[in-house]
Amino acid sequence: MQSTESGVAPSTNGTRPRTMGFTEIKSWLRHRHPMLYLDRVLDYEPGTRLVAALAVSAQMDAIAGHFPERAIFPASHLSQAFAQAGIILFQLSTSRLAEDELTLVGTMNSRFLRIVVPGDNVVITVTADRVMDDTFFFSGRAVVENKAVAAFRANLVRRKVADMGEQWW
């Protein structure tokens, strides 16, 4: 597959890329500042893949203490951005979450290959592997300047809030 200047390969269905801005992304996720990481969806094809962008800034809450003398974007936050891209693709591939539903990460395997630092523009590509009942299996990778920084494989489960038991807080 060829990639464009933005690093996004043309849609596999031959159409122009489908995009989402930050405001639309917020309509697909329950996350909010400081835990909302995706800045833009560069392309998606329901049931197949989603490509998202994350611009790492020195002003991010996650960077403030990690580490003051040499800032590094935490791998756990990169995992969260990957999960958020998966949550959007899950909904696009099935249906939107109902008001009384949440998605939870069932499992996640990750491999981190390079550090991510302020100024990096991370492109996250997630691919739908399969949907089984209320479980979504997906995989993907994160790149900076066409160099892989991480690879992931995970699943998400859709649950009703009431089925999660009594709230302790």
PDB file of C-alpha atoms in Angstrom:
ATOM      1  CA  MET A   1       0.000   0.000   0.000  1.00  0.00           C
ATOM      2  CA  GLN A   2       1.273   3.463  -0.815  1.00  0.00           C
ATOM      3  CA  SER A   3       1.140   6.188   1.780  1.00  0.00           C
ATOM      4  CA  THR A   4       0.448   9.848   1.355  1.00  0.00           C
ATOM      5  CA  GLU A   5       2.390  12.769   2.819  1.00  0.00           C
ATOM      6  CA  SER A   6       0.286  12.430   5.985  1.00  0.00           C
ATOM      7  CA  GLY A   7       1.460   8.837   6.370  1.00  0.00           C
ATOM      8  CA  VAL A   8      -2.018   7.478   5.709  1.00  0.00           C
ATOM      9  CA  ALA A   9      -2.426   4.813   3.069  1.00  0.00           C
ATOM     10  CA  PRO A  10      -5.409   5.274   0.727  1.00  0.00           C
ATOM     11  CA  SER A  11      -8.599   3.560   1.873  1.00  0.00           C
ATOM     12  CA  THR A  12      -8.733  -0.068   0.900  1.00  0.00           C
ATOM     13  CA  ASN A  13     -12.128   0.497  -0.695  1.00  0.00           C
ATOM     14  CA  GLY A  14     -10.671   3.082  -3.117  1.00  0.00           C
ATOM     15  CA  THR A  15     -12.569   6.050  -1.673  1.00  0.00           C
ATOM     16  CA  ARG A  16     -11.213   9.282  -0.243  1.00  0.00           C
ATOM     17  CA  PRO A  17     -10.169   9.039   3.411  1.00  0.00           C
ATOM     18  CA  ARG A  18     -12.947   9.421   5.978  1.00  0.00           C
ATOM     19  CA  THR A  19     -11.820  11.713   8.766  1.00  0.00           C
ATOM     20  CA  MET A  20     -12.959  12.931  12.195  1.00  0.00           C
ATOM     21  CA  GLY A  21     -11.911  16.038  14.038  1.00  0.00           C
ATOM     22  CA  PHE A  22     -11.487  16.339  17.790  1.00  0.00           C
ATOM     23  CA  THR A  23     -15.115  17.349  18.439  1.00  0.00           C
ATOM     24  CA  GLU A  24     -16.455  14.297  16.609  1.00  0.00           C
ATOM     25  CA  ILE A  25     -13.938  12.019  18.348  1.00  0.00           C
ATOM     26  CA  LYS A  26     -15.342  13.185  21.686  1.00  0.00           C
ATOM     27  CA  SER A  27     -18.793  12.027  20.572  1.00  0.00           C
ATOM     28  CA  TRP A  28     -17.451   8.451  20.192  1.00  0.00           C
ATOM     29  CA  LEU A  29     -15.506   8.274  23.483  1.00  0.00           C
ATOM     30  CA  ARG A  30     -16.421   8.730  27.153  1.00  0.00           C
ATOM     31  CA  HIS A  31     -12.867   9.853  27.931  1.00  0.00           C
ATOM     32  CA  ARG A  32     -12.169  13.499  28.688  1.00  0.00           C
ATOM     33  CA  HIS A  33      -9.139  15.622  29.556  1.00  0.00           C
ATOM     34  CA  PRO A  34      -6.557  14.579  30.631  1.00  0.00           C
ATOM     35  CA  MET A  35      -7.308  11.035  29.411  1.00  0.00           C
ATOM     36  CA  LEU A  36      -8.463  11.816  25.867  1.00  0.00           C
ATOM     37  CA  TYR A  37      -5.476  11.285  23.584  1.00  0.00           C
ATOM     38  CA  LEU A  38      -6.602  11.166  19.969  1.00  0.00           C
ATOM     39  CA  ASP A  39      -6.446  14.488  18.135  1.00  0.00           C
ATOM     40  CA  ARG A  40      -7.803  13.381  14.784  1.00  0.00           C
ATOM     41  CA  VAL A  41      -8.944  10.333  12.848  1.00  0.00           C
ATOM     42  CA  LEU A  42      -7.134  10.425   9.515  1.00  0.00           C
ATOM     43  CA  ASP A  43      -9.087   7.598   7.865  1.00  0.00           C
ATOM     44  CA  TYR A  44     -11.374   4.700   8.722  1.00  0.00           C
ATOM     45  CA  GLU A  45     -13.248   1.876   7.132  1.00  0.00           C
ATOM     46  CA  PRO A  46     -15.821   0.207   9.439  1.00  0.00           C
ATOM     47  CA  GLY A  47     -15.051  -3.445  10.062  1.00  0.00           C
ATOM     48  CA  THR A  48     -11.541  -3.042   8.672  1.00  0.00           C
ATOM     49  CA  ARG A  49      -9.267  -0.307  10.067  1.00  0.00           C
ATOM     50  CA  LEU A  50      -8.884   3.120  11.613  1.00  0.00           C
ATOM     51  CA  VAL A  51      -5.907   5.490  11.442  1.00  0.00           C
ATOM     52  CA  ALA A  52      -5.624   8.166  14.134  1.00  0.00           C
ATOM     53  CA  ALA A  53      -3.179  10.911  15.075  1.00  0.00           C
ATOM     54  CA  LEU A  54      -1.799  11.933  18.447  1.00  0.00           C
ATOM     55  CA  ALA A  55       0.393  15.036  18.714  1.00  0.00           C
ATOM     56  CA  VAL A  56       2.629  14.749  21.772  1.00  0.00           C
ATOM     57  CA  SER A  57       3.147  18.093  23.491  1.00  0.00           C
ATOM     58  CA  ALA A  58       5.379  19.104  26.390  1.00  0.00           C
ATOM     59  CA  GLN A  59       2.246  20.696  27.876  1.00  0.00           C
ATOM     60  CA  MET A  60       0.439  17.344  28.307  1.00  0.00           C
ATOM     61  CA  ASP A  61      -0.338  16.364  31.891  1.00  0.00           C
ATOM     62  CA  ALA A  62       1.323  12.970  31.333  1.00  0.00           C
ATOM     63  CA  ILE A  63       4.637  14.632  30.425  1.00  0.00           C
ATOM     64  CA  ALA A  64       4.870  16.930  33.471  1.00  0.00           C
ATOM     65  CA  GLY A  65       6.394  14.348  35.789  1.00  0.00           C
ATOM     66  CA  HIS A  66       7.656  11.746  33.323  1.00  0.00           C
ATOM     67  CA  PHE A  67      10.509  12.759  33.565  1.00  0.00           C
ATOM     68  CA  PRO A  68      11.235  16.416  34.389  1.00  0.00           C
ATOM     69  CA  GLU A  69      14.885  16.211  33.271  1.00  0.00           C
ATOM     70  CA  ARG A  70      14.122  14.295  30.031  1.00  0.00           C
ATOM     71  CA  ALA A  71      10.488  14.159  28.991  1.00  0.00           C
ATOM     72  CA  ILE A  72       9.137  10.853  27.698  1.00  0.00           C
ATOM     73  CA  PHE A  73       5.530  10.120  26.774  1.00  0.00           C
ATOM     74  CA  PRO A  74       4.479   7.207  29.027  1.00  0.00           C
ATOM     75  CA  ALA A  75       3.976   3.865  27.288  1.00  0.00           C
ATOM     76  CA  SER A  76       0.825   3.332  29.361  1.00  0.00           C
ATOM     77  CA  HIS A  77      -0.664   6.474  27.810  1.00  0.00           C
ATOM     78  CA  LEU A  78       0.282   5.285  24.323  1.00  0.00           C
ATOM     79  CA  SER A  79      -1.570   2.055  25.175  1.00  0.00           C
ATOM     80  CA  GLN A  80      -4.592   4.136  26.171  1.00  0.00           C
ATOM     81  CA  ALA A  81      -4.499   6.021  22.852  1.00  0.00           C
ATOM     82  CA  PHE A  82      -4.375   2.672  21.032  1.00  0.00           C
ATOM     83  CA  ALA A  83      -7.380   1.451  23.053  1.00  0.00           C
ATOM     84  CA  GLN A  84      -9.303   4.651  22.235  1.00  0.00           C
ATOM     85  CA  ALA A  85      -8.712   4.114  18.522  1.00  0.00           C
ATOM     86  CA  GLY A  86      -9.972   0.553  18.987  1.00  0.00           C
ATOM     87  CA  ILE A  87     -13.077   1.748  20.853  1.00  0.00           C
ATOM     88  CA  ILE A  88     -14.023   4.006  17.953  1.00  0.00           C
ATOM     89  CA  LEU A  89     -13.417   1.256  15.380  1.00  0.00           C
ATOM     90  CA  PHE A  90     -15.433  -1.204  17.529  1.00  0.00           C
ATOM     91  CA  GLN A  91     -18.429   1.135  17.488  1.00  0.00           C
ATOM     92  CA  LEU A  92     -18.058   1.956  13.797  1.00  0.00           C
ATOM     93  CA  SER A  93     -17.951  -1.785  13.073  1.00  0.00           C
ATOM     94  CA  THR A  94     -20.960  -2.695  15.241  1.00  0.00           C
ATOM     95  CA  SER A  95     -23.061   0.058  16.822  1.00  0.00           C
ATOM     96  CA  ARG A  96     -22.621   3.077  19.064  1.00  0.00           C
ATOM     97  CA  LEU A  97     -22.482   2.460  22.773  1.00  0.00           C
ATOM     98  CA  ALA A  98     -25.790   2.965  24.537  1.00  0.00           C
ATOM     99  CA  GLU A  99     -25.854   5.505  27.379  1.00  0.00           C
ATOM    100  CA  ASP A 100     -25.710   2.650  29.899  1.00  0.00           C
ATOM    101  CA  GLU A 101     -22.743   0.853  28.270  1.00  0.00           C
ATOM    102  CA  LEU A 102     -18.957   1.054  28.543  1.00  0.00           C
ATOM    103  CA  THR A 103     -16.049  -0.634  26.798  1.00  0.00           C
ATOM    104  CA  LEU A 104     -13.372  -2.285  28.877  1.00  0.00           C
ATOM    105  CA  VAL A 105     -10.000  -3.592  27.790  1.00  0.00           C
ATOM    106  CA  GLY A 106     -10.116  -7.373  28.156  1.00  0.00           C
ATOM    107  CA  THR A 107      -6.464  -8.054  27.344  1.00  0.00           C
ATOM    108  CA  MET A 108      -3.633  -6.134  25.710  1.00  0.00           C
ATOM    109  CA  ASN A 109      -0.268  -7.313  24.547  1.00  0.00           C
ATOM    110  CA  SER A 110       2.154  -4.594  23.605  1.00  0.00           C
ATOM    111  CA  ARG A 111       5.694  -4.157  22.491  1.00  0.00           C
ATOM    112  CA  PHE A 112       7.416  -0.805  22.727  1.00  0.00           C
ATOM    113  CA  LEU A 113      10.224  -0.268  20.258  1.00  0.00           C
ATOM    114  CA  ARG A 114      11.244   3.403  20.672  1.00  0.00           C
ATOM    115  CA  ILE A 115      10.535   6.215  23.078  1.00  0.00           C
ATOM    116  CA  VAL A 116       8.005   8.913  22.193  1.00  0.00           C
ATOM    117  CA  VAL A 117       8.867  12.485  23.166  1.00  0.00           C
ATOM    118  CA  PRO A 118       7.303  15.963  22.974  1.00  0.00           C
ATOM    119  CA  GLY A 119       7.124  17.135  19.376  1.00  0.00           C
ATOM    120  CA  ASP A 120       6.416  13.650  18.011  1.00  0.00           C
ATOM    121  CA  ASN A 121       3.347  13.114  15.851  1.00  0.00           C
ATOM    122  CA  VAL A 122       2.208   9.554  16.442  1.00  0.00           C
ATOM    123  CA  VAL A 123       0.084   7.790  13.827  1.00  0.00           C
ATOM    124  CA  ILE A 124      -1.841   4.846  15.261  1.00  0.00           C
ATOM    125  CA  THR A 125      -3.327   2.270  12.906  1.00  0.00           C
ATOM    126  CA  VAL A 126      -5.748  -0.308  14.290  1.00  0.00           C
ATOM    127  CA  THR A 127      -7.122  -3.244  12.349  1.00  0.00           C
ATOM    128  CA  ALA A 128     -10.290  -5.170  13.190  1.00  0.00           C
ATOM    129  CA  ASP A 129      -9.344  -8.839  13.570  1.00  0.00           C
ATOM    130  CA  ARG A 130     -12.801 -10.172  14.536  1.00  0.00           C
ATOM    131  CA  VAL A 131     -15.988  -9.459  16.454  1.00  0.00           C
ATOM    132  CA  MET A 132     -17.440 -12.190  18.642  1.00  0.00           C
ATOM    133  CA  ASP A 133     -20.665 -11.290  20.461  1.00  0.00           C
ATOM    134  CA  ASP A 134     -19.751  -8.229  22.568  1.00  0.00           C
ATOM    135  CA  THR A 135     -15.983  -8.716  22.218  1.00  0.00           C
ATOM    136  CA  PHE A 136     -13.837  -6.926  19.649  1.00  0.00           C
ATOM    137  CA  PHE A 137     -10.388  -8.278  18.780  1.00  0.00           C
ATOM    138  CA  PHE A 138      -7.987  -5.839  17.133  1.00  0.00           C
ATOM    139  CA  SER A 139      -4.325  -5.194  16.509  1.00  0.00           C
ATOM    140  CA  GLY A 140      -2.153  -2.387  15.285  1.00  0.00           C
ATOM    141  CA  ARG A 141       0.910  -0.267  15.555  1.00  0.00           C
ATOM    142  CA  ALA A 142       2.073   3.235  16.302  1.00  0.00           C
ATOM    143  CA  VAL A 143       4.616   5.037  14.145  1.00  0.00           C
ATOM    144  CA  VAL A 144       6.519   8.308  14.315  1.00  0.00           C
ATOM    145  CA  GLU A 145       8.067   9.560  11.065  1.00  0.00           C
ATOM    146  CA  ASN A 146       7.427   6.144   9.458  1.00  0.00           C
ATOM    147  CA  LYS A 147       9.354   4.345  12.235  1.00  0.00           C
ATOM    148  CA  ALA A 148       7.463   1.879  14.423  1.00  0.00           C
ATOM    149  CA  VAL A 149       7.365   2.910  18.088  1.00  0.00           C
ATOM    150  CA  ALA A 150       4.942   0.241  19.338  1.00  0.00           C
ATOM    151  CA  ALA A 151       2.880  -2.775  18.295  1.00  0.00           C
ATOM    152  CA  PHE A 152      -0.325  -3.935  19.972  1.00  0.00           C
ATOM    153  CA  ARG A 153      -2.859  -6.743  20.036  1.00  0.00           C
ATOM    154  CA  ALA A 154      -5.930  -6.394  22.255  1.00  0.00           C
ATOM    155  CA  ASN A 155      -9.588  -7.013  22.803  1.00  0.00           C
ATOM    156  CA  LEU A 156     -12.388  -4.858  24.110  1.00  0.00           C
ATOM    157  CA  VAL A 157     -15.606  -5.964  25.753  1.00  0.00           C
ATOM    158  CA  ARG A 158     -18.897  -4.083  25.753  1.00  0.00           C
ATOM    159  CA  ARG A 159     -20.648  -4.111  29.144  1.00  0.00           C
ATOM    160  CA  LYS A 160     -23.718  -2.543  30.690  1.00  0.00           C
ATOM    161  CA  VAL A 161     -22.765  -0.338  33.633  1.00  0.00           C
ATOM    162  CA  ALA A 162     -25.359  -2.094  35.843  1.00  0.00           C
ATOM    163  CA  ASP A 163     -23.656  -5.461  35.191  1.00  0.00           C
ATOM    164  CA  MET A 164     -20.365  -4.166  36.615  1.00  0.00           C
ATOM    165  CA  GLY A 165     -21.617  -4.452  40.201  1.00  0.00           C
ATOM    166  CA  GLU A 166     -21.988  -1.974  42.993  1.00  0.00           C
ATOM    167  CA  GLN A 167     -20.014   1.246  42.630  1.00  0.00           C
ATOM    168  CA  TRP A 168     -17.499   1.536  45.482  1.00  0.00           C
ATOM    169  CA  TRP A 169     -16.759   5.215  45.065  1.00  0.00           C
TER     170      TRP A 169
END
